[in-house]
Amino acid sequence: MNELGLLENMLVVGALLFGIGLVGLCARRNMIVMFLSAELMLQGVSVSLVGWSRFHNDWGGQMLVIFIIAVAACEAAIALALLVTLFADRGSLDVTLWQSLREDNLPPHVDIEVPEPTDEEPHWPTLTPAGNQPRVDAEKQRHRTHV
Amino acid sequence: MMEFSPQHLLLWSLALPLIGAGLICLLNDGRPQRARTIALVTTLLTLLVAGRVAFMFPANGINLESTGGAFALTDASWLGKISGLDVRFSVGLDGLSVWFYALSALLSFCCVLLSWESIHERPATFYSLLLMLLCGMMGVFAARDILLFYVFFEFTLIPLYFLIGIWGHEDRNYAATKFFLFTLTGSVLTFLGLLTVVLVNFSHTGDLTFSIPKLTAALGPVGGHPMPLHLQLWIFAALTAGFAIKVPLFPLHTWLPLAHTQAPAAGSVLLAGVLLKLGTYGFARFNLPLAPEATAWLLPALLWISVAGIIYGALVALAQTDMKRLIAYSSVSHLGFCMLGLFALTPLAVQGGMLQAVNHGLSTGGLFAIMGMIHDRYHTREISALGGLARRTPWMALFMVFFTFSSIGLPGLNGFAGEFLLLAGMFQRAWMTTGPGGLGLKVIAVLAVSGVVLGAWYMLWLVQRVFFGPLREPHGTGHGHGSHDELGHDLKQPDRPLVRDLSLREIGALVPLAVFIFWIGLCPQFFLSRMAPALQEATQPAAAAWQARQTNEAADRQTALNPRPSVPVVAETSP
Amino acid sequence: MNLLLATIQETWATWTTHWHVWTQHVPMLQSRLTWGAILLALGMWLLLPRGGRRGRAAGALLCVAALGVFASRLPFLGDWSHQGVFWLLAGVTVVAGLGTISMRSPVYCALWFSLALLGTGGLFLFSGASFLGIATVIVYAGAIVVTFLFVLMLAQPEGNAYYDRISWEAMASALSGAVLVFLLSVVLADTFNSPRSTLAAQAPAAPALAKGVLAPEHVATLGGQLFSRYLVSVEVIGVLLLVALVGASAIIMLQGRTDARGRAARGAAEEGSPQ
Amino acid sequence: MSDPLANIRTLLVLVPALPLLAAVVTAVLGPRVLKSRAHWPVVLGLGLSAIVALMLLAEVNRHSRNMAHDSKLAATGHVTLWRWTGIPDVLATPPAAAAAMEKAHTTPPRMLPFDVDVTLRVDPLTALMLSMVTFVSFLVAIYAVGYMHGDRSYWRFFAYVGLFVFSMTMLVLVSNFLLLYVFWEAVGMCSYLLIGFWYQKPEAAAAGKKAFLVNRVGDFGFALGIFLIWITYGTLNFHDTTLSSGGVLPGVLGQIRLGDASLYVPGGLATAICLLLLVGACGKSAQFPLHVWLPDAMEGPTPVSALIHAATMVTAGVYMIVRCTPLFGASPQAQQVVAIIGGLTALLAAIIAVTQTDLKRILAYSTISQLGYMFLGLGTGSMLGISAGMFHLLTHAFFKALLFLGAGSVMHALGGVIDLRQFSGLRRKMPVTCWTFLIGCLALAGVLPFAGFWSKDRILAAVHERAHAVVAGYHSSFPVYEWLYWVAIGTAFLTAFYTFRAFFLAFCGPERVPAAAHPHESPNTMTLPLAILAAFAAGIGLTLEAGSWFDSFLAESPSLAALAAHETGPAGSHLHVAVLSTVVVLIGIGLAAFFYLGERTQIDRLAMWLRPVYEASHRKLWFDEVYDLLIVGPLRILAYLLSLVDRFLIDGLVNLIGRLPVWLGAVLRPTQNGLLQSYALAMAIGVLVLLGTLVLF
């Protein structure tokens, strides 16, 4: 196999993953998605490391990836614990809700337009009415998970 | 009695204030008595030690060849040779610094006496800061290593910042901040320039030395590695940034009136007396020897700036309504004289200029001290609020008139000696310069002399308004008009404490200044002979560079006027 | 048909000539990487959730095109079987990565992410780091992502929160990401293709690899290395994991206690954040 | 005695030392110990000093008789006390110095030092001045014992007077331009202090300041002149000095240079030097256009006016010009300017004096006018004119001091009132004052045998002679000196008129005094000096005129010896000048008697008739107003504007720069918006920029 070519290929893929992860980290507002993006960047780094490890015929790169995985696990543990806490605090995962570290006297960041939900109201399949329509518990319906 | 060597005395004089400051902090009981006594004893001892060193200083540079012109030299490795960074604890005096060094000790002693009763708040802090300031001032003049110099240079800022900021008058915070930022901004650039000098020397000689004499010797015209003109100009500009603000040269002076006005009396005295001299000293110590060609290149501009400062300072002083502000602007004018002397570059002018710097320390120091005494009594600085104080406080009036005469250069007192020498030197420079540049210099010389007239105007106006005329005192402190008996006792309200004339303590603070004012006025030779060799050495390169420029220009003109046949086209001559 | 092709070819040639003339002063514009980066930026910008539904398909197309541009720059791996497998894995990884950042529903994001992990794992396997490939899939996809999904279900009762439908500074983010990719690629291209490069000489020979990282007893060697040469690091990581465990527990346990205080304080402090 | 000059040297030092000692003693002991006896040290010191000065005069006289011509060019004796400065190698040897050094058989060195020695010297000119100064001040001090009696700062007055006499004697003794300048300013300072002696009067304080400042303006020119002298001649010493490198450095007024007039630089440079010196002299001697301070200076105590502002200090300018005669000799143009200034001042001051109503101010303007006469005499540039000027200086010192002291006596009697409109007919109440004042008036007006007649007549004669003489190197199409002669004659008329106007107004006519005053004759301490001065005013002119001692003695002065040697023979008879001036003076006195003796109705009609002239004279030709308008006002306005510029423009710029960081911070502050992602993005962009610069450039 063309080792040099393989290295370059791996590195380009690593770069792409890192870049994409960066975009996600900067642009997405859901904290969990941000976290995933960060992990994506880590993956990019891991790919590069493995590439170099092979090229240099050295275990160091792979070892580092192992440690990255371990650190990612730690991160995940802590971060998720924090996320749960934060969610319990605000009832939302929107990262822009936490902006109290801004400069004094600076107006808070407000989304200029909160777009109305563009997903149409769910069209539940309807049956031909027969008999009395059962009373739908609105509360229950709203809390029904859509996942 | 054990004979101390000058080296030891110099080190002691630097250490004593710090020891005193430490003692004050250790023994602080919150009341002024103990702190001020320690401060007085410390400054007195320092003054004696420093005075002893200064008067051991030999005239005409005798016996100083072995140490490169330095007296009482102590030279020890300081930061070690960390990667060849040869920063040394090198202190010693030479003709440039010796009188400033002594002046610092003298004025500090006066300042302690002056603040004796006017400081009630946090006296221990006040006096320990004062002593630290003293250490910084003496250190900066004694330092012979660039880094050491800079450390002391900046170190003087901090105590004064607190002195103004804590014990100042109504607008003290603004003044302290402005003073600090203004001077710091400049001095950072100065440091950059100094480091450049070190690195340039390093690139030539491979010796990463910070020693001032070594650098001046290596980069001077005789040392073999003079810097090219453009580099000199950059270095000159960088150094000037800090020193010109300290001096302060004309457009950079606005921190000064504010700081003087707001500072407590002791702060004003030291600021005017010593700290402004750091600028003059810095110019003589660094700018002229390190960048002689740049100095020569910029000479007309520098002289114009100086003379603009003289006239401008005097005129603005004339329009002031606040006594301390007036004297602050007079400082701008006087320092313009000093710089004019320094930049005129003739031996006479340079010596006159440096002598004038010392003189200004004495006379303006005295004036600020008196302003402090007036403020202690009347709590005002408004000229219009006061009048005829000579009647109430004849001794104060006597000293005021005396210091005023000294300040306006009355012959027989110190101001005259400096002014006359430097103006004569300036005249010499102007009249020796032929060609188109000469006219400008002549105008400068004449304008500078006219500054003496203006100087007399505003100072005498101040004396007339405040000390002469019918008695006028602000409400609350003084007494109504026309209700005094012959001796000035108040007839209407006998229960009020009468404003007292100078106490013995206050007279004691002023008399040492007066003694030196007389001494310098009557026999300046004593002082000049000690500073002359070092000054000559420092300014000679720049003077020579100016002379060379003159010669070149004259030759160019000659060529332009009489084109020789062998040179068919005379190119436009470029300097 | 040939005529058409010829015409197209000619037109293309004409236009490329023109293009080269126009852009000769800006050599950067002549580089494929530049265009790849531009396409990638545009594509990601369109892909990111931004409220409306416009152009996500176009975004996806642009992104794929950009990836193609980048791929076209890549060197050949030696034989087509290898190359095909690599492209497949790499394509899956990168596309899944794009999916991760562009889905509105965080759950989908997580799923895409796990796909990306699978791809990465595949790449690891492809490069001969078989242990890592397996470990990535097991630990990441198997454990971490699943934990994420749990949390999502805990914290996200409703599928499409408004903040999942908008992005923060989509343009700038996409651009900076693309520029990053571009710069890295430029560096790589320079490094690998410059005549002065000494990398080619350092490339490992197959026999050496066979005794090194591609040794048959891969996991054993790795384990041996791990517990000999990297023992200290392993211990440190072990401690780190323990600390993280304790920390996570502590955070959750303290939450209840600080909750009441936090709410009370927030009522006063938070003045005007959205919602 | 081995050294014939030892005597002279001792006396020389004693003359200034005694007043200084007296001043110090008074200042130290005055306020606590001596109190109302504070005058004793000063009176004693001045008396001794006067005796010493007279002894010195005699000694110098004896000595100079026995000298050969060449040695006359050196000062009779000098003493070097200490070295003020000695800065080696500061001035490239100027050609004028080099030429003179070659003359003295010295190879000119490349560089000259700046040596200033505190050297005292004496010659006939100095000795005359010293005698006059110490003697008049002694009399004035005695007078002041009575006049200042009971003042709360009694001791301070005498300390100042002692200091003044010290400075004045030093001024005429020193042998160096720099030190001349030193004491030039020192007497100015004493004048400032004494004018402002009653500092509680705002007018006095203002007048002191004005005097100092106007003098400073003069000193400004003087200093420039000194600098020019230094640069031209390479030294500031009057006497020849020995260089440390060996050889002689010829002094500006030293033996070598005086021996050869060609060693003085001629042409524009000489004119510039002389004119600048003249500016200094104008300041000190209150000549046009710097005369404005002298009338205001009358706010000081009257003895001070008599001593400083009439007899001694104001003559320093005359002394200086006489001292610098060789310099002026090199520039006929400058001499002509001196004459013009003198003549103009004499006339203008006389015109102003005619309408003043304040007795002291009349005398002040008359002082200015008489000083103008002296300048006129000096401006002729002939030995005759110069000795006439010095002669007038001497006589004027006596009769003007007499007049001032008389005016002081009147003030003393009337409780400080000096306005002629408020009193008249004091003849009976104050007979001594009246008669001595009359003698003074006769002397001032120049009536035959009184002192003023002789000296003024000689000045007129000198001007007349100059107008008709042919002087080498001087050509003028305009008969300047002819005109000046007629100006001087006119001034003589005016002098007689205003002098007797004042006398008639004060002492004749109906007896009328202010309500609160109880006029009485002054005590003996005051009338005794009056009597002595009156004797001198009456007799000294004739005494000195009788022999030609004064001329020949004065001609022994080094500065004048060369000039005197050139003038052939004694001055011719000038009977017609004397007759003319006497006639004019008598007309003046007659007119004064016509207008002011008796009903005094004619004068008002005359004033109405000559309204513009009267106004101009009464308003002192608007000098103060013009100066206020042209110089003081604009400078004040400029100062005010500059202070605004300072506060708002310069400080504003500084503050603007100071605000820049704040504004920059305000601009950048929104980036700290607390949004995690903005930070992340910023970080990413930062990394990209770094990477980009690294990769692309």
Coordinates of N, CA and C in Angstrom, one line a residue, chain B residues 210-355:
Chain B
F210 N 24.5 45.7 30.2 CA 23.5 46.7 30.5 C 24.2 47.9 31.1
S211 N 25.5 47.9 31.2 CA 26.2 49.0 31.9 C 26.2 50.3 31.1
I212 N 25.7 51.3 31.7 CA 25.6 52.6 31.0 C 26.9 53.1 30.4
P213 N 27.9 53.2 31.2 CA 29.2 53.7 30.7 C 29.7 52.9 29.5
K214 N 29.6 51.5 29.7 CA 30.1 50.7 28.6 C 29.4 50.9 27.3
L215 N 28.0 51.1 27.5 CA 27.2 51.3 26.3 C 27.6 52.6 25.6
T216 N 27.6 53.7 26.4 CA 27.9 55.0 25.8 C 29.3 54.9 25.2
A217 N 30.2 54.2 25.8 CA 31.6 54.2 25.2 C 31.5 53.4 23.9
A218 N 30.8 52.3 23.9 CA 30.9 51.4 22.7 C 30.1 52.0 21.6
L219 N 29.0 52.7 21.9 CA 28.2 53.2 20.8 C 28.5 54.6 20.4
G220 N 29.3 55.3 21.2 CA 29.7 56.6 20.9 C 30.6 56.7 19.7
P221 N 30.9 57.9 19.2 CA 31.6 58.0 18.0 C 33.0 57.4 18.1
V222 N 33.6 57.4 19.3 CA 35.0 56.9 19.5 C 35.0 55.4 19.7
G223 N 33.8 54.9 20.1 CA 33.8 53.5 20.5 C 33.9 52.6 19.3
G224 N 33.7 53.2 18.1 CA 33.8 52.3 16.9 C 32.5 51.8 16.4
H225 N 31.5 51.9 17.1 CA 30.2 51.4 16.6 C 29.1 52.4 16.7
P226 N 29.3 53.6 16.2 CA 28.2 54.5 16.2 C 27.0 54.0 15.4
M227 N 25.8 54.2 15.8 CA 24.7 53.7 15.1 C 24.4 54.5 13.9
P228 N 23.8 54.0 12.9 CA 23.4 54.8 11.7 C 22.3 55.8 12.1
L229 N 22.2 56.8 11.3 CA 21.4 58.0 11.7 C 19.9 57.5 11.9
H230 N 19.4 56.7 11.0 CA 18.0 56.4 11.2 C 17.7 55.6 12.5
L231 N 18.6 54.7 12.8 CA 18.5 54.0 14.0 C 18.6 54.9 15.2
Q232 N 19.5 55.9 15.1 CA 19.7 56.9 16.2 C 18.4 57.7 16.4
L233 N 17.8 58.0 15.3 CA 16.6 58.8 15.3 C 15.5 58.0 16.1
W234 N 15.4 56.7 15.7 CA 14.3 55.9 16.4 C 14.6 55.8 17.9
I235 N 15.9 55.6 18.2 CA 16.2 55.5 19.6 C 16.0 56.8 20.3
F236 N 16.4 57.9 19.7 CA 16.2 59.2 20.3 C 14.7 59.4 20.5
A237 N 13.9 59.0 19.6 CA 12.4 59.2 19.7 C 11.9 58.4 20.9
A238 N 12.4 57.2 21.0 CA 11.9 56.3 22.0 C 12.3 56.8 23.4
L239 N 13.5 57.2 23.5 CA 14.0 57.7 24.8 C 13.3 59.0 25.1
T240 N 13.1 59.9 24.1 CA 12.5 61.1 24.3 C 11.1 61.0 24.9
A241 N 10.4 60.0 24.4 CA 9.0 59.8 24.8 C 8.9 59.8 26.3
G242 N 9.8 59.1 27.0 CA 9.7 59.1 28.4 C 10.3 60.3 29.1
F243 N 11.4 60.7 28.6 CA 12.1 61.8 29.3 C 11.4 63.2 29.0
A244 N 10.9 63.3 27.8 CA 10.2 64.6 27.5 C 9.0 64.8 28.3
I245 N 8.3 63.7 28.7 CA 7.1 63.8 29.5 C 7.6 64.1 30.9
K246 N 8.7 63.5 31.3 CA 9.1 63.8 32.7 C 9.6 65.3 32.9
V247 N 10.2 65.8 31.8 CA 10.8 67.1 31.9 C 9.9 68.2 32.4
P248 N 8.8 68.5 31.9 CA 8.1 68.1 30.7 C 8.3 69.1 29.6
L249 N 8.6 68.6 28.4 CA 8.7 69.5 27.3 C 7.3 70.0 26.9
F250 N 7.3 71.0 26.0 CA 6.1 71.8 25.9 C 4.8 71.1 25.6
P251 N 4.6 70.3 24.6 CA 3.2 69.9 24.5 C 2.9 68.8 25.4
L252 N 3.8 68.3 26.1 CA 3.5 67.1 26.9 C 3.5 67.4 28.4
H253 N 3.1 68.6 28.7 CA 3.2 69.1 30.1 C 1.9 69.0 30.9
T254 N 0.8 68.6 30.3 CA -0.4 68.9 30.9 C -0.7 68.1 32.2
W255 N 0.1 67.1 32.4 CA -0.1 66.3 33.6 C 0.5 67.1 34.8
L256 N 1.4 68.0 34.5 CA 2.2 68.6 35.6 C 1.4 69.6 36.4
P257 N 0.7 70.5 35.8 CA -0.1 71.5 36.6 C -1.1 70.7 37.5
L258 N -1.7 69.7 36.9 CA -2.7 69.0 37.7 C -2.1 68.3 38.8
A259 N -1.0 67.6 38.6 CA -0.3 66.8 39.6 C 0.2 67.7 40.7
H260 N 0.8 68.9 40.3 CA 1.3 69.8 41.3 C 0.2 70.4 42.1
T261 N -0.9 70.7 41.5 CA -2.0 71.4 42.2 C -2.6 70.4 43.2
Q262 N -2.7 69.2 42.8 CA -3.4 68.3 43.7 C -2.6 67.6 44.7
A263 N -1.3 67.6 44.5 CA -0.4 66.9 45.4 C -0.3 67.6 46.8
P264 N 0.0 66.8 47.8 CA 0.3 67.5 49.1 C 1.6 68.3 48.9
A265 N 1.9 69.2 49.9 CA 3.1 70.0 49.7 C 4.3 69.2 49.5
A266 N 4.5 68.2 50.3 CA 5.7 67.4 50.1 C 5.8 66.8 48.7
G267 N 4.7 66.3 48.2 CA 4.7 65.7 46.9 C 5.0 66.7 45.9
S268 N 4.5 67.9 46.0 CA 4.8 69.0 45.0 C 6.3 69.3 45.0
V269 N 6.8 69.4 46.2 CA 8.2 69.8 46.4 C 9.1 68.8 45.7
L270 N 8.8 67.5 46.0 CA 9.7 66.5 45.4 C 9.4 66.3 43.9
L271 N 8.2 66.5 43.5 CA 7.9 66.3 42.1 C 8.6 67.4 41.3
A272 N 8.5 68.6 41.8 CA 9.2 69.7 41.1 C 10.7 69.7 41.3
G273 N 11.1 69.4 42.5 CA 12.5 69.5 42.8 C 13.3 68.4 42.2
V274 N 12.8 67.2 42.2 CA 13.7 66.1 41.8 C 13.1 65.3 40.6
L275 N 11.8 65.0 40.7 CA 11.4 64.1 39.7 C 11.4 64.6 38.3
L276 N 11.2 66.0 38.2 CA 11.2 66.6 36.8 C 12.7 66.5 36.3
K277 N 13.6 66.5 37.2 CA 15.0 66.5 36.8 C 15.4 65.1 36.2
L278 N 14.6 64.1 36.5 CA 14.8 62.8 35.9 C 14.8 63.0 34.4
G279 N 13.9 63.8 33.9 CA 13.9 64.0 32.4 C 15.1 64.6 31.9
T280 N 15.5 65.7 32.5 CA 16.7 66.4 32.1 C 17.9 65.5 32.2
Y281 N 18.0 64.8 33.3 CA 19.1 63.9 33.6 C 19.1 62.8 32.5
G282 N 17.9 62.3 32.2 CA 17.8 61.2 31.2 C 18.3 61.7 29.8
F283 N 17.9 62.9 29.5 CA 18.4 63.5 28.2 C 19.9 63.5 28.2
A284 N 20.5 64.1 29.3 CA 22.0 64.2 29.3 C 22.6 62.9 29.4
R285 N 22.0 61.9 30.1 CA 22.7 60.7 30.3 C 22.6 59.7 29.1
F286 N 21.4 59.7 28.5 CA 21.2 58.8 27.4 C 21.1 59.4 26.0
N287 N 20.2 60.3 25.9 CA 20.0 60.8 24.5 C 21.2 61.4 23.8
L288 N 21.9 62.3 24.6 CA 23.0 63.0 23.9 C 24.1 62.0 23.6
P289 N 24.6 61.2 24.6 CA 25.8 60.4 24.2 C 25.4 59.2 23.3
L290 N 24.2 58.7 23.4 CA 23.9 57.5 22.6 C 23.5 57.9 21.2
A291 N 22.8 59.0 21.0 CA 22.3 59.3 19.7 C 22.8 60.7 19.3
P292 N 24.1 61.0 19.2 CA 24.6 62.3 19.0 C 24.2 62.9 17.6
E293 N 24.2 62.0 16.6 CA 23.9 62.5 15.3 C 22.4 62.8 15.2
A294 N 21.6 62.0 15.9 CA 20.2 62.3 15.9 C 19.9 63.6 16.6
T295 N 20.6 63.8 17.7 CA 20.5 65.1 18.4 C 20.8 66.3 17.5
A296 N 22.0 66.1 16.8 CA 22.4 67.2 15.9 C 21.3 67.4 14.8
W297 N 20.8 66.3 14.3 CA 19.8 66.4 13.3 C 18.5 67.1 13.7
L298 N 18.2 66.9 15.0 CA 16.9 67.4 15.5 C 17.1 68.7 16.2
L299 N 18.4 69.2 16.3 CA 18.7 70.3 17.2 C 17.8 71.5 17.1
P300 N 17.6 72.0 15.9 CA 16.8 73.2 15.8 C 15.4 73.0 16.3
A301 N 14.8 71.8 16.0 CA 13.5 71.5 16.4 C 13.5 71.4 18.0
L302 N 14.5 70.8 18.5 CA 14.5 70.7 20.0 C 14.6 72.0 20.6
L303 N 15.4 72.9 20.1 CA 15.6 74.2 20.6 C 14.3 75.0 20.5
W304 N 13.6 74.8 19.4 CA 12.3 75.5 19.2 C 11.3 75.1 20.3
I305 N 11.3 73.7 20.5 CA 10.4 73.2 21.5 C 10.7 73.8 22.8
S306 N 12.0 73.8 23.2 CA 12.4 74.3 24.5 C 11.9 75.8 24.6
V307 N 12.2 76.6 23.6 CA 11.9 78.0 23.8 C 10.4 78.2 23.7
A308 N 9.7 77.4 23.0 CA 8.2 77.4 23.0 C 7.7 77.2 24.4
G309 N 8.4 76.2 25.1 CA 8.0 75.9 26.5 C 8.2 77.1 27.4
I310 N 9.4 77.7 27.2 CA 9.7 78.9 28.0 C 8.6 79.9 27.9
I311 N 8.3 80.3 26.7 CA 7.4 81.4 26.5 C 5.9 81.0 26.9
Y312 N 5.6 79.8 26.4 CA 4.3 79.3 26.6 C 4.0 79.1 28.1
G313 N 4.9 78.5 28.8 CA 4.8 78.3 30.2 C 4.6 79.6 30.9
A314 N 5.4 80.6 30.6 CA 5.3 81.9 31.2 C 4.0 82.5 31.0
L315 N 3.6 82.5 29.7 CA 2.3 83.2 29.4 C 1.1 82.5 30.1
V316 N 1.1 81.2 30.1 CA 0.0 80.5 30.7 C 0.0 80.7 32.2
A317 N 1.2 80.8 32.8 CA 1.3 81.0 34.2 C 0.7 82.4 34.5
L318 N 0.8 83.3 33.6 CA 0.3 84.6 33.8 C -1.2 84.6 33.9
A319 N -1.9 83.7 33.4 CA -3.3 83.7 33.3 C -3.9 82.8 34.4
Q320 N -3.1 82.3 35.3 CA -3.6 81.3 36.3 C -4.3 82.1 37.5
T321 N -5.2 81.4 38.1 CA -5.8 81.9 39.3 C -5.5 81.1 40.5
D322 N -4.8 80.0 40.3 CA -4.4 79.1 41.4 C -2.9 79.2 41.6
M323 N -2.5 79.4 42.8 CA -1.1 79.6 43.1 C -0.2 78.5 42.7
K324 N -0.7 77.3 43.1 CA 0.2 76.1 42.8 C 0.2 75.9 41.3
R325 N -0.9 76.2 40.6 CA -0.9 76.0 39.2 C 0.1 77.0 38.5
L326 N 0.0 78.2 39.0 CA 0.9 79.2 38.5 C 2.4 78.7 38.6
I327 N 2.7 78.2 39.7 CA 4.1 77.8 39.9 C 4.4 76.6 39.1
A328 N 3.4 75.7 38.9 CA 3.6 74.6 38.1 C 3.9 75.0 36.6
Y329 N 3.2 76.0 36.1 CA 3.5 76.5 34.8 C 4.9 77.2 34.8
S330 N 5.2 77.8 35.8 CA 6.6 78.4 35.9 C 7.6 77.3 35.7
S331 N 7.3 76.1 36.3 CA 8.2 75.0 36.1 C 8.4 74.6 34.7
V332 N 7.3 74.7 34.0 CA 7.4 74.3 32.5 C 8.3 75.3 31.9
S333 N 8.2 76.6 32.2 CA 9.0 77.6 31.6 C 10.5 77.4 32.0
H334 N 10.7 77.1 33.3 CA 12.1 77.0 33.8 C 12.7 75.7 33.2
L335 N 12.0 74.7 33.1 CA 12.6 73.4 32.5 C 12.8 73.7 31.1
G336 N 12.1 74.5 30.4 CA 12.4 74.9 29.1 C 13.8 75.5 29.0
F337 N 14.1 76.3 30.0 CA 15.5 76.9 30.0 C 16.5 75.8 30.2
C338 N 16.2 74.9 31.1 CA 17.2 73.8 31.3 C 17.4 73.1 30.0
M339 N 16.4 72.7 29.3 CA 16.5 71.9 28.1 C 17.2 72.8 27.0
L340 N 16.9 74.1 27.0 CA 17.5 74.9 26.0 C 19.0 74.9 26.2
G341 N 19.4 75.0 27.5 CA 20.8 74.9 27.8 C 21.4 73.6 27.3
L342 N 20.8 72.5 27.6 CA 21.3 71.2 27.3 C 21.4 71.1 25.8
F343 N 20.4 71.5 25.1 CA 20.4 71.3 23.6 C 21.3 72.3 22.9
A344 N 21.6 73.4 23.6 CA 22.5 74.4 22.9 C 23.9 73.8 22.7
L345 N 24.3 72.8 23.6 CA 25.4 72.0 23.4 C 26.8 72.7 23.4
T346 N 26.8 74.0 23.8 CA 28.1 74.6 24.1 C 28.4 74.3 25.6
P347 N 29.7 74.2 25.9 CA 30.0 73.8 27.3 C 29.3 74.8 28.3
L348 N 29.3 76.0 28.0 CA 28.7 77.0 28.9 C 27.2 76.7 29.1
A349 N 26.5 76.5 28.0 CA 25.1 76.4 28.0 C 24.7 75.1 28.7
V350 N 25.5 74.0 28.5 CA 25.2 72.7 29.1 C 25.3 72.8 30.6
Q351 N 26.5 73.4 31.0 CA 26.7 73.5 32.4 C 25.6 74.4 33.0
G352 N 25.3 75.5 32.3 CA 24.2 76.4 32.8 C 22.9 75.7 32.9
G353 N 22.6 74.9 31.9 CA 21.3 74.2 31.9 C 21.2 73.2 33.1
M354 N 22.3 72.4 33.3 CA 22.2 71.5 34.4 C 22.2 72.2 35.7
L355 N 23.0 73.3 35.8 CA 22.9 74.0 37.1 C 21.5 74.6 37.3

